[in-house]
mmCIF file of C-alpha atoms in Angstrom:
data_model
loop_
_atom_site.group_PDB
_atom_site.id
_atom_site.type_symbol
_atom_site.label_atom_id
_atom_site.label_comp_id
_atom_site.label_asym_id
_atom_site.label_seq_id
_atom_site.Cartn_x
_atom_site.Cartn_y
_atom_site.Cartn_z
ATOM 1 C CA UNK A 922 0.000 0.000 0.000
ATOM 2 C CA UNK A 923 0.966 3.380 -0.921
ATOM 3 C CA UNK A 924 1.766 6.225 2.208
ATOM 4 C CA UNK A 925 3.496 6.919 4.733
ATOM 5 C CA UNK A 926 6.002 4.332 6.343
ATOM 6 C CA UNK A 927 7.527 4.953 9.726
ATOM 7 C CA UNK A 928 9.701 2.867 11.882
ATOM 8 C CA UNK A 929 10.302 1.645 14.420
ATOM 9 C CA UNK A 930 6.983 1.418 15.705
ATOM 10 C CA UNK A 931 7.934 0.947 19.336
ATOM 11 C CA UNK A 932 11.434 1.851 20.845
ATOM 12 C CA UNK A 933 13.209 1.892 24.527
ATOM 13 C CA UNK A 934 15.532 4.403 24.835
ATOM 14 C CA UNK A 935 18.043 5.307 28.003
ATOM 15 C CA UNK A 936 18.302 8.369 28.827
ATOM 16 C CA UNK A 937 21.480 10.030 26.719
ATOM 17 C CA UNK A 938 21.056 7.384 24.072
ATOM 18 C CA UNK A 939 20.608 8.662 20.228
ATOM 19 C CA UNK A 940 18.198 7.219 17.473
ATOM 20 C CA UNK A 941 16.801 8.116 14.135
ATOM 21 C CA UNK A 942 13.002 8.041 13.408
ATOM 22 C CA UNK A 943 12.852 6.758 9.585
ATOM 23 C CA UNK A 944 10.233 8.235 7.736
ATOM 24 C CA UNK A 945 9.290 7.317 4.070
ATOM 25 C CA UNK A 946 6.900 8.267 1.549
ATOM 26 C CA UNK A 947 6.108 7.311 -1.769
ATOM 27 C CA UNK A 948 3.788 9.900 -3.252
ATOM 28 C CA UNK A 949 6.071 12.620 -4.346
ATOM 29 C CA UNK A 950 4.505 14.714 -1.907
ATOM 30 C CA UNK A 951 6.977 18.197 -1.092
ATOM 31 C CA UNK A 952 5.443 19.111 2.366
ATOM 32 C CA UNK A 953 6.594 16.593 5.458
ATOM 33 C CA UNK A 954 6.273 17.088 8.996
ATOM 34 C CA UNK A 955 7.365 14.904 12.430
ATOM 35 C CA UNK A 956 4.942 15.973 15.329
ATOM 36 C CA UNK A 957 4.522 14.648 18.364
ATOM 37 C CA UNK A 958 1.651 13.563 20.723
ATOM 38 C CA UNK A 959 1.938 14.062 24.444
ATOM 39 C CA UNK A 960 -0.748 11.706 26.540
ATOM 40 C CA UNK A 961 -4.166 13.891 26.305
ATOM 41 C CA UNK A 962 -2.396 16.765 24.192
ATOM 42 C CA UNK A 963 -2.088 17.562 20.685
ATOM 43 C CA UNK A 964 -0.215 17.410 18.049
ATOM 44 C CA UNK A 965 2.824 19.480 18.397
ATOM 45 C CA UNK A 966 4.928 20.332 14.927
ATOM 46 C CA UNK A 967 8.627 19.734 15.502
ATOM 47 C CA UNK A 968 10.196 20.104 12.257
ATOM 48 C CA UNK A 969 8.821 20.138 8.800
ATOM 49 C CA UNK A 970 10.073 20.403 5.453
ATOM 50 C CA UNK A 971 9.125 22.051 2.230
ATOM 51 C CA UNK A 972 10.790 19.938 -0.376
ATOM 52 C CA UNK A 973 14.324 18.173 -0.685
ATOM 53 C CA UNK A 974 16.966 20.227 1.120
ATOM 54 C CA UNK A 975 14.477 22.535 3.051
ATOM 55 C CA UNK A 976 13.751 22.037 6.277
ATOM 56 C CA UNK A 977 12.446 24.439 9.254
ATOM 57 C CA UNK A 978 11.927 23.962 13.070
ATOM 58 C CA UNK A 979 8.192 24.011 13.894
ATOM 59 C CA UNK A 980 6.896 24.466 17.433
ATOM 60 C CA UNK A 981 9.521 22.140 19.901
ATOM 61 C CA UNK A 982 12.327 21.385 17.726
ATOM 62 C CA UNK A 983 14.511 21.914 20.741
ATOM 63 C CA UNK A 984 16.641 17.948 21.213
ATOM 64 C CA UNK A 985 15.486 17.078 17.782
ATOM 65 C CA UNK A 986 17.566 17.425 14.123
ATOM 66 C CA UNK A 987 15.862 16.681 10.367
ATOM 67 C CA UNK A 988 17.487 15.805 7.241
ATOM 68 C CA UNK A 989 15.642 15.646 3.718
ATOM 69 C CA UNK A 990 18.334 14.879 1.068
ATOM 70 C CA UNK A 991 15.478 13.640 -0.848
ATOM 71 C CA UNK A 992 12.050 13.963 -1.773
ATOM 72 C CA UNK A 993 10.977 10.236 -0.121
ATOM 73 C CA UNK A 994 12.625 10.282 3.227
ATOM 74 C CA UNK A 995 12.785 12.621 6.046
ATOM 75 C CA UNK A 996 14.804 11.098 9.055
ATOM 76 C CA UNK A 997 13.897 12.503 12.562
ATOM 77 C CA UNK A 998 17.436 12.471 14.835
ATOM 78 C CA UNK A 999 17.237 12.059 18.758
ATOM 79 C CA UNK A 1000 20.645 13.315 19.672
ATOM 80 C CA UNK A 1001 20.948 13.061 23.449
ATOM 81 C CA UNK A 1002 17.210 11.142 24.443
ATOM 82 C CA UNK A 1003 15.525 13.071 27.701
ATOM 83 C CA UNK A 1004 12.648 12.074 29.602
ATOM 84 C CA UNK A 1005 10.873 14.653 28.756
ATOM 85 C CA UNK A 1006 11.011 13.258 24.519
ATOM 86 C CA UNK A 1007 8.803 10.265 25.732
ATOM 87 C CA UNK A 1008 5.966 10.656 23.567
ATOM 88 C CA UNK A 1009 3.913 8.951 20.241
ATOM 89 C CA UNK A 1010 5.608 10.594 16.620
ATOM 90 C CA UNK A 1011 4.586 11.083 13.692
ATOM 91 C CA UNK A 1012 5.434 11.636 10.457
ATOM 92 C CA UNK A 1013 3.025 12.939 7.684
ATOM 93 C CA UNK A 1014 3.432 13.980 4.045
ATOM 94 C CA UNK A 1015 1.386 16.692 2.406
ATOM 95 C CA UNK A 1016 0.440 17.249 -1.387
ATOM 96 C CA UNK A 1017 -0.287 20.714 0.042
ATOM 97 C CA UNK A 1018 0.752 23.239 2.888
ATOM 98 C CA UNK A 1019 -2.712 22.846 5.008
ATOM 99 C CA UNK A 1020 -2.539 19.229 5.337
ATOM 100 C CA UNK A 1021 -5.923 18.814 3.547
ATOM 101 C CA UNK A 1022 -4.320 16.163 1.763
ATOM 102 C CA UNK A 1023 -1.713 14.781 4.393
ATOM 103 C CA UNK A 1024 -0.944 10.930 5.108
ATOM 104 C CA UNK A 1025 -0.149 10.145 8.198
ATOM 105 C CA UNK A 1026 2.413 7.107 9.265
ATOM 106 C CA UNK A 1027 0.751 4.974 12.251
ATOM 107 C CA UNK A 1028 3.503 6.646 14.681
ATOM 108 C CA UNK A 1029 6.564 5.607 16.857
ATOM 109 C CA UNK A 1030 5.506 4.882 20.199
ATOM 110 C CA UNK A 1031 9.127 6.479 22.081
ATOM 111 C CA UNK A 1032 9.575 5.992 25.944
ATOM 112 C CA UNK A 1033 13.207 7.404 27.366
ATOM 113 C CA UNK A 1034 14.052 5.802 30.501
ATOM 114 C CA UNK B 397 -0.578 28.958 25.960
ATOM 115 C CA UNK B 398 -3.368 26.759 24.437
ATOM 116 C CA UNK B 399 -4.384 28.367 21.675
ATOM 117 C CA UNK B 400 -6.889 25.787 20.352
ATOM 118 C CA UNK B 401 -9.071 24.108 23.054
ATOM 119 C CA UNK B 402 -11.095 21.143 23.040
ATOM 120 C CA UNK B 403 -12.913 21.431 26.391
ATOM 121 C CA UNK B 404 -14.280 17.589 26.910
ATOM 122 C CA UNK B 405 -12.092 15.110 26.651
ATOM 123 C CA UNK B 406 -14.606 12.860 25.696
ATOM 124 C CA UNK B 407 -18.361 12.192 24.698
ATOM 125 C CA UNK B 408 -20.431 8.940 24.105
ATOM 126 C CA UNK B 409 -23.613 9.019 21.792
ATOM 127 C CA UNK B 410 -26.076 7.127 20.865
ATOM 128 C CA UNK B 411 -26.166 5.360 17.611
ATOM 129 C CA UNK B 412 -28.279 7.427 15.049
ATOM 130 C CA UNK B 413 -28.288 10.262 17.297
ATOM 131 C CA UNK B 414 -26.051 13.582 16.692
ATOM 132 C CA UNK B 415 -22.367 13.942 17.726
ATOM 133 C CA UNK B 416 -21.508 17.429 18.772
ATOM 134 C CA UNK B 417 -17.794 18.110 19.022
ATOM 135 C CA UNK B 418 -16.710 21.614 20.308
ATOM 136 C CA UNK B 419 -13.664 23.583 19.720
ATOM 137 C CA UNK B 420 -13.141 26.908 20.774
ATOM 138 C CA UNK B 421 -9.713 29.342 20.146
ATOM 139 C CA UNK B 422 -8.120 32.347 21.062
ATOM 140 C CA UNK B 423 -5.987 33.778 18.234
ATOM 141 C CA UNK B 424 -8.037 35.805 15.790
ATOM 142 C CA UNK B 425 -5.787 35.912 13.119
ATOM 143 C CA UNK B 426 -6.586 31.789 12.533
ATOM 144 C CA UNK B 427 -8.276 31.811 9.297
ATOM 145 C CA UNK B 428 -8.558 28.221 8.562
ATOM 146 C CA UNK B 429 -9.811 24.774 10.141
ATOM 147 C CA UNK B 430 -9.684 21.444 10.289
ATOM 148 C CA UNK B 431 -10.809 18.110 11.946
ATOM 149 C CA UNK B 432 -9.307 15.206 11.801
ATOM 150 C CA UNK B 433 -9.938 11.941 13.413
ATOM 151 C CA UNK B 434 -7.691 9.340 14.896
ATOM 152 C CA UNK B 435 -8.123 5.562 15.087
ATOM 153 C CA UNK B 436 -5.769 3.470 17.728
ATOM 154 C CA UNK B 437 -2.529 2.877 16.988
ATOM 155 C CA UNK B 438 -3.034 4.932 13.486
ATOM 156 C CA UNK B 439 -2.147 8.615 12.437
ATOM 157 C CA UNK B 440 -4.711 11.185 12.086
ATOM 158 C CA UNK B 441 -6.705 11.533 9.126
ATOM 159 C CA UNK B 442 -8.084 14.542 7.327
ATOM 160 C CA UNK B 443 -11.601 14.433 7.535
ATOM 161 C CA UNK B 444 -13.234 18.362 7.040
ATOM 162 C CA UNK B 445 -12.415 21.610 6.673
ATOM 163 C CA UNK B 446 -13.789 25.385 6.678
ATOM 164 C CA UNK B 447 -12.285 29.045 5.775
ATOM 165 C CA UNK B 448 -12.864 31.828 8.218
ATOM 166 C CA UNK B 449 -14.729 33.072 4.771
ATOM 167 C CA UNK B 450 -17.737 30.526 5.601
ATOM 168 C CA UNK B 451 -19.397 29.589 8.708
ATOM 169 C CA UNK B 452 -20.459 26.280 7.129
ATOM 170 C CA UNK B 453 -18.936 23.615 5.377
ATOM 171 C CA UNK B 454 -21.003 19.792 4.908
ATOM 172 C CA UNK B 455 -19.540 16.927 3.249
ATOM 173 C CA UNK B 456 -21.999 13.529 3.673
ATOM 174 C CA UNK B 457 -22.760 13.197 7.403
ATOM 175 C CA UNK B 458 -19.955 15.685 8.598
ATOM 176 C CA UNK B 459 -20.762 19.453 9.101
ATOM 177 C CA UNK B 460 -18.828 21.969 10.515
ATOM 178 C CA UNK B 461 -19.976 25.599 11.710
ATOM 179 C CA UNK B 462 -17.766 28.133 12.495
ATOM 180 C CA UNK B 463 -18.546 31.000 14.742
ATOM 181 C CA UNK B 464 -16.199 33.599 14.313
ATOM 182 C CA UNK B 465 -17.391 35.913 17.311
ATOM 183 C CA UNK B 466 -17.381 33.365 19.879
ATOM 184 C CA UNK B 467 -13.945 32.074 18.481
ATOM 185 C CA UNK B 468 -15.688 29.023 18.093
ATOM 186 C CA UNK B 469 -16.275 25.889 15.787
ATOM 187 C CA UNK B 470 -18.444 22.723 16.111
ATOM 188 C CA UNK B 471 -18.325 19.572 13.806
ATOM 189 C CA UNK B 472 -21.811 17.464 14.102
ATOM 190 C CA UNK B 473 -22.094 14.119 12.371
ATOM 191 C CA UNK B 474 -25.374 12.954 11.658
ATOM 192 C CA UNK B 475 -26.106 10.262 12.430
ATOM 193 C CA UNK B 476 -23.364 9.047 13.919
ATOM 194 C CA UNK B 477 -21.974 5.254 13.435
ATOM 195 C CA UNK B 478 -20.396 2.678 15.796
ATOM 196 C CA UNK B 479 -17.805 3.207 13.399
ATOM 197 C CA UNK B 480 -17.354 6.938 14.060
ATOM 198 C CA UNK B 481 -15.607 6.158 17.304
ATOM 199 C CA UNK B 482 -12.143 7.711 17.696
ATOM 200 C CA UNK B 483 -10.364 10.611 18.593
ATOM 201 C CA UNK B 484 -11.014 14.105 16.894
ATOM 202 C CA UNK B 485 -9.059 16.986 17.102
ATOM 203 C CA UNK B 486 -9.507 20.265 15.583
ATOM 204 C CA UNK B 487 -6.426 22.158 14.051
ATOM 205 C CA UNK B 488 -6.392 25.977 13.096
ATOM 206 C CA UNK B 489 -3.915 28.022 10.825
ATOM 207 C CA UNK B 490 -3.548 31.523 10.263
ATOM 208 C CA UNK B 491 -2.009 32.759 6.210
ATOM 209 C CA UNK B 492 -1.615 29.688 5.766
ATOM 210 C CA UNK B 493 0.791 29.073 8.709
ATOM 211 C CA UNK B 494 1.485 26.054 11.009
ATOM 212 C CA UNK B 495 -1.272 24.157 12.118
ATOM 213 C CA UNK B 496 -2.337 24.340 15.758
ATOM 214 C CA UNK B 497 -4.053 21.331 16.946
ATOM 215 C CA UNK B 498 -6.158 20.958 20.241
ATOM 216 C CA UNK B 499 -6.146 18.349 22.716
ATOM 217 C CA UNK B 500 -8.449 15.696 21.179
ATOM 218 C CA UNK B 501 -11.906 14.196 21.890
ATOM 219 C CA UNK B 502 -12.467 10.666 22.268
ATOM 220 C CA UNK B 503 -15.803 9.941 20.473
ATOM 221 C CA UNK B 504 -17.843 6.740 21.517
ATOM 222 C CA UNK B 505 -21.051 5.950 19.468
ATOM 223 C CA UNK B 506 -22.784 3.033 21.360
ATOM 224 C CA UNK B 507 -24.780 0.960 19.371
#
Protein backbone atom coordinates (compact mmCIF):
# COMPACT_ATOMS: atom_id res chain seq x y z
CA UNK A 1 0.00 0.00 0.00
CA UNK A 2 0.97 3.38 -0.92
CA UNK A 3 1.77 6.23 2.21
CA UNK A 4 3.50 6.92 4.73
CA UNK A 5 6.00 4.33 6.34
CA UNK A 6 7.53 4.95 9.73
CA UNK A 7 9.70 2.87 11.88
CA UNK A 8 10.30 1.65 14.42
CA UNK A 9 6.98 1.42 15.71
CA UNK A 10 7.93 0.95 19.34
CA UNK A 11 11.43 1.85 20.85
CA UNK A 12 13.21 1.89 24.53
CA UNK A 13 15.53 4.40 24.84
CA UNK A 14 18.04 5.31 28.00
CA UNK A 15 18.30 8.37 28.83
CA UNK A 16 21.48 10.03 26.72
CA UNK A 17 21.06 7.38 24.07
CA UNK A 18 20.61 8.66 20.23
CA UNK A 19 18.20 7.22 17.47
CA UNK A 20 16.80 8.12 14.14
CA UNK A 21 13.00 8.04 13.41
CA UNK A 22 12.85 6.76 9.59
CA UNK A 23 10.23 8.23 7.74
CA UNK A 24 9.29 7.32 4.07
CA UNK A 25 6.90 8.27 1.55
CA UNK A 26 6.11 7.31 -1.77
CA UNK A 27 3.79 9.90 -3.25
CA UNK A 28 6.07 12.62 -4.35
CA UNK A 29 4.50 14.71 -1.91
CA UNK A 30 6.98 18.20 -1.09
CA UNK A 31 5.44 19.11 2.37
CA UNK A 32 6.59 16.59 5.46
CA UNK A 33 6.27 17.09 9.00
CA UNK A 34 7.36 14.90 12.43
CA UNK A 35 4.94 15.97 15.33
CA UNK A 36 4.52 14.65 18.36
CA UNK A 37 1.65 13.56 20.72
CA UNK A 38 1.94 14.06 24.44
CA UNK A 39 -0.75 11.71 26.54
CA UNK A 40 -4.17 13.89 26.31
CA UNK A 41 -2.40 16.76 24.19
CA UNK A 42 -2.09 17.56 20.69
CA UNK A 43 -0.21 17.41 18.05
CA UNK A 44 2.82 19.48 18.40
CA UNK A 45 4.93 20.33 14.93
CA UNK A 46 8.63 19.73 15.50
CA UNK A 47 10.20 20.10 12.26
CA UNK A 48 8.82 20.14 8.80
CA UNK A 49 10.07 20.40 5.45
CA UNK A 50 9.13 22.05 2.23
CA UNK A 51 10.79 19.94 -0.38
CA UNK A 52 14.32 18.17 -0.68
CA UNK A 53 16.97 20.23 1.12
CA UNK A 54 14.48 22.54 3.05
CA UNK A 55 13.75 22.04 6.28
CA UNK A 56 12.45 24.44 9.25
CA UNK A 57 11.93 23.96 13.07
CA UNK A 58 8.19 24.01 13.89
CA UNK A 59 6.90 24.47 17.43
CA UNK A 60 9.52 22.14 19.90
CA UNK A 61 12.33 21.39 17.73
CA UNK A 62 14.51 21.91 20.74
CA UNK A 63 16.64 17.95 21.21
CA UNK A 64 15.49 17.08 17.78
CA UNK A 65 17.57 17.42 14.12
CA UNK A 66 15.86 16.68 10.37
CA UNK A 67 17.49 15.80 7.24
CA UNK A 68 15.64 15.65 3.72
CA UNK A 69 18.33 14.88 1.07
CA UNK A 70 15.48 13.64 -0.85
CA UNK A 71 12.05 13.96 -1.77
CA UNK A 72 10.98 10.24 -0.12
CA UNK A 73 12.62 10.28 3.23
CA UNK A 74 12.78 12.62 6.05
CA UNK A 75 14.80 11.10 9.05
CA UNK A 76 13.90 12.50 12.56
CA UNK A 77 17.44 12.47 14.83
CA UNK A 78 17.24 12.06 18.76
CA UNK A 79 20.64 13.31 19.67
CA UNK A 80 20.95 13.06 23.45
CA UNK A 81 17.21 11.14 24.44
CA UNK A 82 15.53 13.07 27.70
CA UNK A 83 12.65 12.07 29.60
CA UNK A 84 10.87 14.65 28.76
CA UNK A 85 11.01 13.26 24.52
CA UNK A 86 8.80 10.27 25.73
CA UNK A 87 5.97 10.66 23.57
CA UNK A 88 3.91 8.95 20.24
CA UNK A 89 5.61 10.59 16.62
CA UNK A 90 4.59 11.08 13.69
CA UNK A 91 5.43 11.64 10.46
CA UNK A 92 3.03 12.94 7.68
CA UNK A 93 3.43 13.98 4.04
CA UNK A 94 1.39 16.69 2.41
CA UNK A 95 0.44 17.25 -1.39
CA UNK A 96 -0.29 20.71 0.04
CA UNK A 97 0.75 23.24 2.89
CA UNK A 98 -2.71 22.85 5.01
CA UNK A 99 -2.54 19.23 5.34
CA UNK A 100 -5.92 18.81 3.55
CA UNK A 101 -4.32 16.16 1.76
CA UNK A 102 -1.71 14.78 4.39
CA UNK A 103 -0.94 10.93 5.11
CA UNK A 104 -0.15 10.14 8.20
CA UNK A 105 2.41 7.11 9.26
CA UNK A 106 0.75 4.97 12.25
CA UNK A 107 3.50 6.65 14.68
CA UNK A 108 6.56 5.61 16.86
CA UNK A 109 5.51 4.88 20.20
CA UNK A 110 9.13 6.48 22.08
CA UNK A 111 9.57 5.99 25.94
CA UNK A 112 13.21 7.40 27.37
CA UNK A 113 14.05 5.80 30.50
CA UNK B 1 -0.58 28.96 25.96
CA UNK B 2 -3.37 26.76 24.44
CA UNK B 3 -4.38 28.37 21.68
CA UNK B 4 -6.89 25.79 20.35
CA UNK B 5 -9.07 24.11 23.05
CA UNK B 6 -11.09 21.14 23.04
CA UNK B 7 -12.91 21.43 26.39
CA UNK B 8 -14.28 17.59 26.91
CA UNK B 9 -12.09 15.11 26.65
CA UNK B 10 -14.61 12.86 25.70
CA UNK B 11 -18.36 12.19 24.70
CA UNK B 12 -20.43 8.94 24.11
CA UNK B 13 -23.61 9.02 21.79
CA UNK B 14 -26.08 7.13 20.86
CA UNK B 15 -26.17 5.36 17.61
CA UNK B 16 -28.28 7.43 15.05
CA UNK B 17 -28.29 10.26 17.30
CA UNK B 18 -26.05 13.58 16.69
CA UNK B 19 -22.37 13.94 17.73
CA UNK B 20 -21.51 17.43 18.77
CA UNK B 21 -17.79 18.11 19.02
CA UNK B 22 -16.71 21.61 20.31
CA UNK B 23 -13.66 23.58 19.72
CA UNK B 24 -13.14 26.91 20.77
CA UNK B 25 -9.71 29.34 20.15
CA UNK B 26 -8.12 32.35 21.06
CA UNK B 27 -5.99 33.78 18.23
CA UNK B 28 -8.04 35.81 15.79
CA UNK B 29 -5.79 35.91 13.12
CA UNK B 30 -6.59 31.79 12.53
CA UNK B 31 -8.28 31.81 9.30
CA UNK B 32 -8.56 28.22 8.56
CA UNK B 33 -9.81 24.77 10.14
CA UNK B 34 -9.68 21.44 10.29
CA UNK B 35 -10.81 18.11 11.95
CA UNK B 36 -9.31 15.21 11.80
CA UNK B 37 -9.94 11.94 13.41
CA UNK B 38 -7.69 9.34 14.90
CA UNK B 39 -8.12 5.56 15.09
CA UNK B 40 -5.77 3.47 17.73
CA UNK B 41 -2.53 2.88 16.99
CA UNK B 42 -3.03 4.93 13.49
CA UNK B 43 -2.15 8.62 12.44
CA UNK B 44 -4.71 11.18 12.09
CA UNK B 45 -6.70 11.53 9.13
CA UNK B 46 -8.08 14.54 7.33
CA UNK B 47 -11.60 14.43 7.53
CA UNK B 48 -13.23 18.36 7.04
CA UNK B 49 -12.42 21.61 6.67
CA UNK B 50 -13.79 25.38 6.68
CA UNK B 51 -12.28 29.05 5.77
CA UNK B 52 -12.86 31.83 8.22
CA UNK B 53 -14.73 33.07 4.77
CA UNK B 54 -17.74 30.53 5.60
CA UNK B 55 -19.40 29.59 8.71
CA UNK B 56 -20.46 26.28 7.13
CA UNK B 57 -18.94 23.62 5.38
CA UNK B 58 -21.00 19.79 4.91
CA UNK B 59 -19.54 16.93 3.25
CA UNK B 60 -22.00 13.53 3.67
CA UNK B 61 -22.76 13.20 7.40
CA UNK B 62 -19.96 15.69 8.60
CA UNK B 63 -20.76 19.45 9.10
CA UNK B 64 -18.83 21.97 10.51
CA UNK B 65 -19.98 25.60 11.71
CA UNK B 66 -17.77 28.13 12.49
CA UNK B 67 -18.55 31.00 14.74
CA UNK B 68 -16.20 33.60 14.31
CA UNK B 69 -17.39 35.91 17.31
CA UNK B 70 -17.38 33.36 19.88
CA UNK B 71 -13.94 32.07 18.48
CA UNK B 72 -15.69 29.02 18.09
CA UNK B 73 -16.27 25.89 15.79
CA UNK B 74 -18.44 22.72 16.11
CA UNK B 75 -18.32 19.57 13.81
CA UNK B 76 -21.81 17.46 14.10
CA UNK B 77 -22.09 14.12 12.37
CA UNK B 78 -25.37 12.95 11.66
CA UNK B 79 -26.11 10.26 12.43
CA UNK B 80 -23.36 9.05 13.92
CA UNK B 81 -21.97 5.25 13.44
CA UNK B 82 -20.40 2.68 15.80
CA UNK B 83 -17.80 3.21 13.40
CA UNK B 84 -17.35 6.94 14.06
CA UNK B 85 -15.61 6.16 17.30
CA UNK B 86 -12.14 7.71 17.70
CA UNK B 87 -10.36 10.61 18.59
CA UNK B 88 -11.01 14.10 16.89
CA UNK B 89 -9.06 16.99 17.10
CA UNK B 90 -9.51 20.26 15.58
CA UNK B 91 -6.43 22.16 14.05
CA UNK B 92 -6.39 25.98 13.10
CA UNK B 93 -3.91 28.02 10.83
CA UNK B 94 -3.55 31.52 10.26
CA UNK B 95 -2.01 32.76 6.21
CA UNK B 96 -1.62 29.69 5.77
CA UNK B 97 0.79 29.07 8.71
CA UNK B 98 1.48 26.05 11.01
CA UNK B 99 -1.27 24.16 12.12
CA UNK B 100 -2.34 24.34 15.76
CA UNK B 101 -4.05 21.33 16.95
CA UNK B 102 -6.16 20.96 20.24
CA UNK B 103 -6.15 18.35 22.72
CA UNK B 104 -8.45 15.70 21.18
CA UNK B 105 -11.91 14.20 21.89
CA UNK B 106 -12.47 10.67 22.27
CA UNK B 107 -15.80 9.94 20.47
CA UNK B 108 -17.84 6.74 21.52
CA UNK B 109 -21.05 5.95 19.47
CA UNK B 110 -22.78 3.03 21.36
CA UNK B 111 -24.78 0.96 19.37
Amino acid sequence: NAGVTQTPKFRILKIGQSMTLQCTQDMNHNYMYWYRQDPGMGLKLIYYSVGAGITDKGEVPNGYNVSRSTTEDFPLRLELAAPSQTSVYFCASSANRGLTEAFFGQGTRLTVV
Amino acid sequence: DQQVKQNSPSLSVQEGRISILNCDYTNSMFDYFLWFKKYPAEGPTFLISISSIKDKNEDGRFTVFLNKSAKHLSLHIVPSQPGDSAVYFCAASAQGGKLIFGQGTELSVKP
